[in-house]
Short mmCIF file of C-alpha atoms in Angstrom, two decimals:
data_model
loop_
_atom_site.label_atom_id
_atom_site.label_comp_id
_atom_site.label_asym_id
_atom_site.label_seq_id
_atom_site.Cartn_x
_atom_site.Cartn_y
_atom_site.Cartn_z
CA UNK A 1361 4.87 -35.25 -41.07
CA UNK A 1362 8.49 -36.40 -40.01
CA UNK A 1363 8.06 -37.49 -36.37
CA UNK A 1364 10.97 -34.92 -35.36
CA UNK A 1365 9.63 -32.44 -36.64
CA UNK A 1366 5.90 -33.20 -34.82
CA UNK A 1367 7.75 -33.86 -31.93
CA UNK A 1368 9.24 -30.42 -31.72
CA UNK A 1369 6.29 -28.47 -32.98
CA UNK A 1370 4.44 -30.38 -29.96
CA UNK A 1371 7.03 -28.92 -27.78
CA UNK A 1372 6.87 -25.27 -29.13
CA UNK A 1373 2.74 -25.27 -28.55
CA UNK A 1374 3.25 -26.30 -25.12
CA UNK A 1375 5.89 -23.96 -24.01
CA UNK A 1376 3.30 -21.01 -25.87
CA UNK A 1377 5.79 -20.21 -28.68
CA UNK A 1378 5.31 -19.49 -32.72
CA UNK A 1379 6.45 -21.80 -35.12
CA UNK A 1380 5.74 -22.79 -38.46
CA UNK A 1381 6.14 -26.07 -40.00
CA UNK A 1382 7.38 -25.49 -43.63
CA UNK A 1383 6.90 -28.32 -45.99
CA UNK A 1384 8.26 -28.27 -49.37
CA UNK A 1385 5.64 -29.57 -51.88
CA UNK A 1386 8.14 -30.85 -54.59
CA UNK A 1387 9.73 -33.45 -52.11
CA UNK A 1388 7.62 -33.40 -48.97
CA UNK A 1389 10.52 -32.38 -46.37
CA UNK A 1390 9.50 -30.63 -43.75
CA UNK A 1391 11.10 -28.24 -40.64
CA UNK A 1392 10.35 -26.26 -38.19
CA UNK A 1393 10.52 -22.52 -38.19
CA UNK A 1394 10.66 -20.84 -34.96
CA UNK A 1395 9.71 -16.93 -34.31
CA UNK A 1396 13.06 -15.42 -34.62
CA UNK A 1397 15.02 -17.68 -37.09
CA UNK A 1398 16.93 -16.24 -40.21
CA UNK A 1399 15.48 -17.12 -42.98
CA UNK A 1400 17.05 -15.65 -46.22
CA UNK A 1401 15.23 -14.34 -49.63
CA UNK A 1402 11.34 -14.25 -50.59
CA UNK A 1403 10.64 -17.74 -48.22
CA UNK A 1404 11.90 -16.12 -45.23
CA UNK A 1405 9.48 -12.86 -45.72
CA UNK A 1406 6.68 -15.15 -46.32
CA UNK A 1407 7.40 -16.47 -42.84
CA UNK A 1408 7.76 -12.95 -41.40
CA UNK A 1409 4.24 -11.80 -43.00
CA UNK A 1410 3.02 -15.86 -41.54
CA UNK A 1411 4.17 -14.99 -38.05
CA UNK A 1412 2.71 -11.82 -38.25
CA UNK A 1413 -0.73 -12.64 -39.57
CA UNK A 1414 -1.10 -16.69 -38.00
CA UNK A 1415 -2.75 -17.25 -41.62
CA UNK A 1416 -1.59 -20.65 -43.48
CA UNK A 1417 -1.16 -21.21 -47.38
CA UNK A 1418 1.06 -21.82 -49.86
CA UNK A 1419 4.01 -19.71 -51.31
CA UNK A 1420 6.33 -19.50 -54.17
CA UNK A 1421 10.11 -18.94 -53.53
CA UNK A 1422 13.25 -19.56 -54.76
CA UNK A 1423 11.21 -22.09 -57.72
CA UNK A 1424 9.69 -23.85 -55.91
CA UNK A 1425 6.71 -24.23 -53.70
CA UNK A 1426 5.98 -24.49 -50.21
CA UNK A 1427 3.47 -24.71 -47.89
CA UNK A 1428 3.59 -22.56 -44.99
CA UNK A 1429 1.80 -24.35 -41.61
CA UNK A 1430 1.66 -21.64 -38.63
CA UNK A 1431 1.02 -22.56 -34.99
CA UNK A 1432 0.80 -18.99 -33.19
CA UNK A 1433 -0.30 -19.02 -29.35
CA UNK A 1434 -3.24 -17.67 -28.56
CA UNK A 1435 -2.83 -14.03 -27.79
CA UNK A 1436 -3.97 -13.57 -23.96
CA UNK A 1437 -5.00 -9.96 -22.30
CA UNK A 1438 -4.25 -9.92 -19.31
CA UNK A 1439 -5.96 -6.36 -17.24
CA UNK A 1440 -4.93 -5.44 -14.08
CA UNK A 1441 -7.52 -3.37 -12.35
CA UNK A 1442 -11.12 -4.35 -12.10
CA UNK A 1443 -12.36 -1.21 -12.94
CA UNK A 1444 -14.73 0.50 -15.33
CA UNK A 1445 -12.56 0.43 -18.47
CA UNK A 1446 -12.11 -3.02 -17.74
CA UNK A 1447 -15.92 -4.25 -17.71
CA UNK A 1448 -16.28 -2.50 -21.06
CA UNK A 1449 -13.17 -4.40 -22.50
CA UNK A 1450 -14.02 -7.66 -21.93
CA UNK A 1451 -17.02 -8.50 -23.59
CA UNK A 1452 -15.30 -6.34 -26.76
CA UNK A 1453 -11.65 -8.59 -26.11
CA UNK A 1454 -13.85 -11.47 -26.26
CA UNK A 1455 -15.38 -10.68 -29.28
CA UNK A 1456 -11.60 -9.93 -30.85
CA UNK A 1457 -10.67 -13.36 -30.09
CA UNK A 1458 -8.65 -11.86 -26.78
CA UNK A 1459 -9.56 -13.86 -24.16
CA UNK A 1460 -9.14 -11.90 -20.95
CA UNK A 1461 -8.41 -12.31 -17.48
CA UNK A 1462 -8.67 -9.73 -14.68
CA UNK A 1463 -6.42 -9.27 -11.88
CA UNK A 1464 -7.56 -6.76 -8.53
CA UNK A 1465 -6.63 -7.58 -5.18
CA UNK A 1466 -9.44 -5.21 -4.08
CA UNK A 1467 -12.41 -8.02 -3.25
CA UNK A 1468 -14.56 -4.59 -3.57
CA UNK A 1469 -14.20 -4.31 -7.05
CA UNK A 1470 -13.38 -7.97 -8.55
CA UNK A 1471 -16.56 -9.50 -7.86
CA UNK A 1472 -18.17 -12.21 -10.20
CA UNK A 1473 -21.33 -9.37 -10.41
CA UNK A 1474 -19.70 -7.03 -12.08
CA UNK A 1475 -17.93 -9.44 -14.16
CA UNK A 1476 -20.02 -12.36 -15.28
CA UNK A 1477 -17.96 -14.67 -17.64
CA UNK A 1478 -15.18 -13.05 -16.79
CA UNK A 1479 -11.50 -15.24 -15.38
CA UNK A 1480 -11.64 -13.06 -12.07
CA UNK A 1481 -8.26 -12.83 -9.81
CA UNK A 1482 -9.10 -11.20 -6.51
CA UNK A 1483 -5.44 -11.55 -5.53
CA UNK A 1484 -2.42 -9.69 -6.01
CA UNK A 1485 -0.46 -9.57 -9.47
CA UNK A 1486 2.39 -11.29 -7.91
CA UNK A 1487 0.90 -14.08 -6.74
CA UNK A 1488 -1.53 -14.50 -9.31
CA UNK A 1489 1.49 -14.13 -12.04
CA UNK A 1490 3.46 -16.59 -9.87
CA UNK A 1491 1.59 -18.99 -10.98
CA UNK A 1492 0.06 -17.99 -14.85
CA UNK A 1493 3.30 -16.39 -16.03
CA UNK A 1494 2.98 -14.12 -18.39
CA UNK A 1495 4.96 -14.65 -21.82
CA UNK A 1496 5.24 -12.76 -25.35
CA UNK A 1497 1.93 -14.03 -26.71
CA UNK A 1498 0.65 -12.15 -23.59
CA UNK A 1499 -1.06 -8.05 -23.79
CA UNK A 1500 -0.97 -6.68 -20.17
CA UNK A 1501 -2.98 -3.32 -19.37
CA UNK A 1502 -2.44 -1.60 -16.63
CA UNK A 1503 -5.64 0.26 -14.97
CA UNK A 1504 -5.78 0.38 -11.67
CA UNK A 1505 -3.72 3.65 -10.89
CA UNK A 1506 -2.53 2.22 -8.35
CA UNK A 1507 1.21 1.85 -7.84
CA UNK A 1508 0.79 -0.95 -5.56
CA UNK A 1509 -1.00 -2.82 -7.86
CA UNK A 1510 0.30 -1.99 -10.94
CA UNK A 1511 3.77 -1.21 -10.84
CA UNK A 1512 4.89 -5.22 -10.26
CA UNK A 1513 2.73 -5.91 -12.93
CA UNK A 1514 4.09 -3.47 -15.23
CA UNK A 1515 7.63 -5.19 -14.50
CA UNK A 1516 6.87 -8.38 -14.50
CA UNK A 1517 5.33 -7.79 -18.31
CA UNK A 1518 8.65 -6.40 -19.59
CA UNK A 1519 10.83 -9.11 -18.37
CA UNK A 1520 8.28 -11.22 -19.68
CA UNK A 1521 8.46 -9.37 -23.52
CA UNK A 1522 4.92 -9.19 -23.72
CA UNK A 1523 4.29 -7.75 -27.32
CA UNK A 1524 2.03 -5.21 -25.85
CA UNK A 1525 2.50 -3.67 -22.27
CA UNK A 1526 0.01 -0.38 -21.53
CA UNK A 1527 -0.43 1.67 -18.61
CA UNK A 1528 -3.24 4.09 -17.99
CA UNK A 1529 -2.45 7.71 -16.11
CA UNK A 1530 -1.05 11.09 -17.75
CA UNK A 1531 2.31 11.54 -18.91
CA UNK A 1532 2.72 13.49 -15.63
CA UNK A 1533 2.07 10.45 -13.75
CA UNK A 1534 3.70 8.10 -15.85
CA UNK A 1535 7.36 10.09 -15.27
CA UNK A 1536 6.58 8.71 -11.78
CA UNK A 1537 5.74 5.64 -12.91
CA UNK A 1538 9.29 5.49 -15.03
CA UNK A 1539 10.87 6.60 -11.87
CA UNK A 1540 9.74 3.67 -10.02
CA UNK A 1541 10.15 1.12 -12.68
CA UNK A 1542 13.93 2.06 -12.88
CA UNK A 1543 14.52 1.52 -8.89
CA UNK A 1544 12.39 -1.73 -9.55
CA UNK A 1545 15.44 -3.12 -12.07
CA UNK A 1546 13.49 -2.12 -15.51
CA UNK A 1547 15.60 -0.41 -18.18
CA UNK A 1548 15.45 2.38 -19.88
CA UNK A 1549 14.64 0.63 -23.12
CA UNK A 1550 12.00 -1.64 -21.44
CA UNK A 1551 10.32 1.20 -20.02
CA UNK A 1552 10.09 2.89 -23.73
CA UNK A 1553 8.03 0.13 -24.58
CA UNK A 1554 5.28 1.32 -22.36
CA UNK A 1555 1.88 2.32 -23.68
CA UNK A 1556 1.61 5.93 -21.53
CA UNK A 1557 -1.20 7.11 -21.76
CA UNK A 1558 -2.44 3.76 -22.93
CA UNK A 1559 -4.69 3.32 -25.90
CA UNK A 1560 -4.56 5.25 -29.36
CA UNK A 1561 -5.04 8.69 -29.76
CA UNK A 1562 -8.30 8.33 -30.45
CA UNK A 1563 -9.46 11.54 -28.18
CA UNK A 1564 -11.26 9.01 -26.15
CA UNK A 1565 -13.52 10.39 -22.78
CA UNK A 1566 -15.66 7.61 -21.44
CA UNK A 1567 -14.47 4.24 -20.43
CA UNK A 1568 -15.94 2.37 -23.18
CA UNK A 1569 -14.29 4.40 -25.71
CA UNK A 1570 -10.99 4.32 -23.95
CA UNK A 1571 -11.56 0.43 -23.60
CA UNK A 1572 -11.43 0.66 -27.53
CA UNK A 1573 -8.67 2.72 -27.54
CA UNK A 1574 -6.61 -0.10 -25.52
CA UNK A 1575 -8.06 -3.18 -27.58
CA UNK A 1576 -7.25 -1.12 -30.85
CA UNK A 1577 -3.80 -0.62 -29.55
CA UNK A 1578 -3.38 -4.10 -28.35
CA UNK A 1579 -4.31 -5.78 -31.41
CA UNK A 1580 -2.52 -3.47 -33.44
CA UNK A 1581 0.85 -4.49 -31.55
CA UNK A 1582 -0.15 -8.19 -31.67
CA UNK A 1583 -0.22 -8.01 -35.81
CA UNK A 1584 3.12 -5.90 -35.97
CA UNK A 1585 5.05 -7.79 -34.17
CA UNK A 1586 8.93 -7.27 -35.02
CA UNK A 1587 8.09 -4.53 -36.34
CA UNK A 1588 8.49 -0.39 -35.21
CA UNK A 1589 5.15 0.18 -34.97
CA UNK A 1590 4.94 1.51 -31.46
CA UNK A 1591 5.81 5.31 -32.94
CA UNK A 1592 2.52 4.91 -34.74
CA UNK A 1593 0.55 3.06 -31.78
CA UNK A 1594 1.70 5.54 -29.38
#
């Protein structure tokens, strides 16, 4: 590999971004892709569909052949509320390959009992996102109904663009929520990309089933990426 180009892949792992490092197989030059770049004609929707899926391989395009080397973060969840919904997500995230964290200020409720295994934050969002930012490889869910917990949360995700940002509460609550967002700074296109009610439409009633909701939703943003898929995941 061409030492600039290791040299800025390095750099894109360590500041949690996608990029792909495409090598063409007749001559062995290689570059970096990052999430975003225009690339034209069949190579450059090969590297869409890469970005998309994190898969690896070789391609055909333009006559000739390439091989197609993604580095995609590791997609984080990151649940604020320590409550029901949340114990039955996280052995189910975990098992997804969506390693979660928990955030509750309430020492009541985000105890190492009821969450074994578990990263446990018994601190407020702010602080605790202070100083584990949160960034576009990151889910946030939002369970706590709780403005006082969630609400800075719920900000801090959209400034972030994390690809998928839900929020539980009914859509009488959530015109509340929007309410509060907007006095917070948010826009009104940041706040349209709020899961409200949270989870697909799956008519889920217990907490384990609306857990599955959320990780359906969640994983379903994380693999359509760029995409307008939140009219179908809403």
């Amino acid at each position: 590999m061409d030492p600039y180009a290791l040299k800025t892949l390095n750099a894109e792992r360590r500041a949690r971004r996608a990029a792909i490092l495409v090598t063409d197989l007749g001559d062995g030059r290689d570059r970096i892709v990052r999430e975003g770049d225009q690339v034209a004609g069949d190579l450059g929707a090969a590297i869409t569909k890469a970005f998309r899926s994190g898969n690896s391989g070789s391609v055909e395009a333009e006559g000739r052949t390439f091989f197609l080397n993604a580095h995609l973060p590791r997609p984080r969840l990151v649940v604020i509320g320590a409550v029901h919904i949340s114990q039955a997500l996280a052995p189910m995230a975990r098992i997804a390959g969506y390693p979660l964290e928990i955030i509750d200020p309430r020492t009541a409720f985000a105890t190492s009992d009821r969450f074994p295994d578990v990263a446990l934050h018994a601190d407020w969002p702010q602080d605790v996102l202070e100083r584990q930012p949160l960034d576009a490889y990151t889910a946030l869910a939002a369970v706590t109904h709780d403005p006082k917990i969630d609400d800075f949360a719920l900000k801090a995700a959209l400034d972030a663009n994390c690809f998928y940002v839900g929020a539980l509460g009914s859509r009488k609550t959530h015109a509340k929520r929007v309410e509060r967002l907007l006095s917070l700074g948010a826009s009104a296109d940041q706040i349209a990309r709020i899961h409200a009610p949270i989870g697909l439409d799956i008519g889920a009633a217990s907490p384990a089933e609306i857990a599955v909701a959320i990780l359906a939703q969640t994983i379903l943003a994380f693999r359509s990426r760029g995409l307008d898929a939140k009219g179908a995941a809403a």
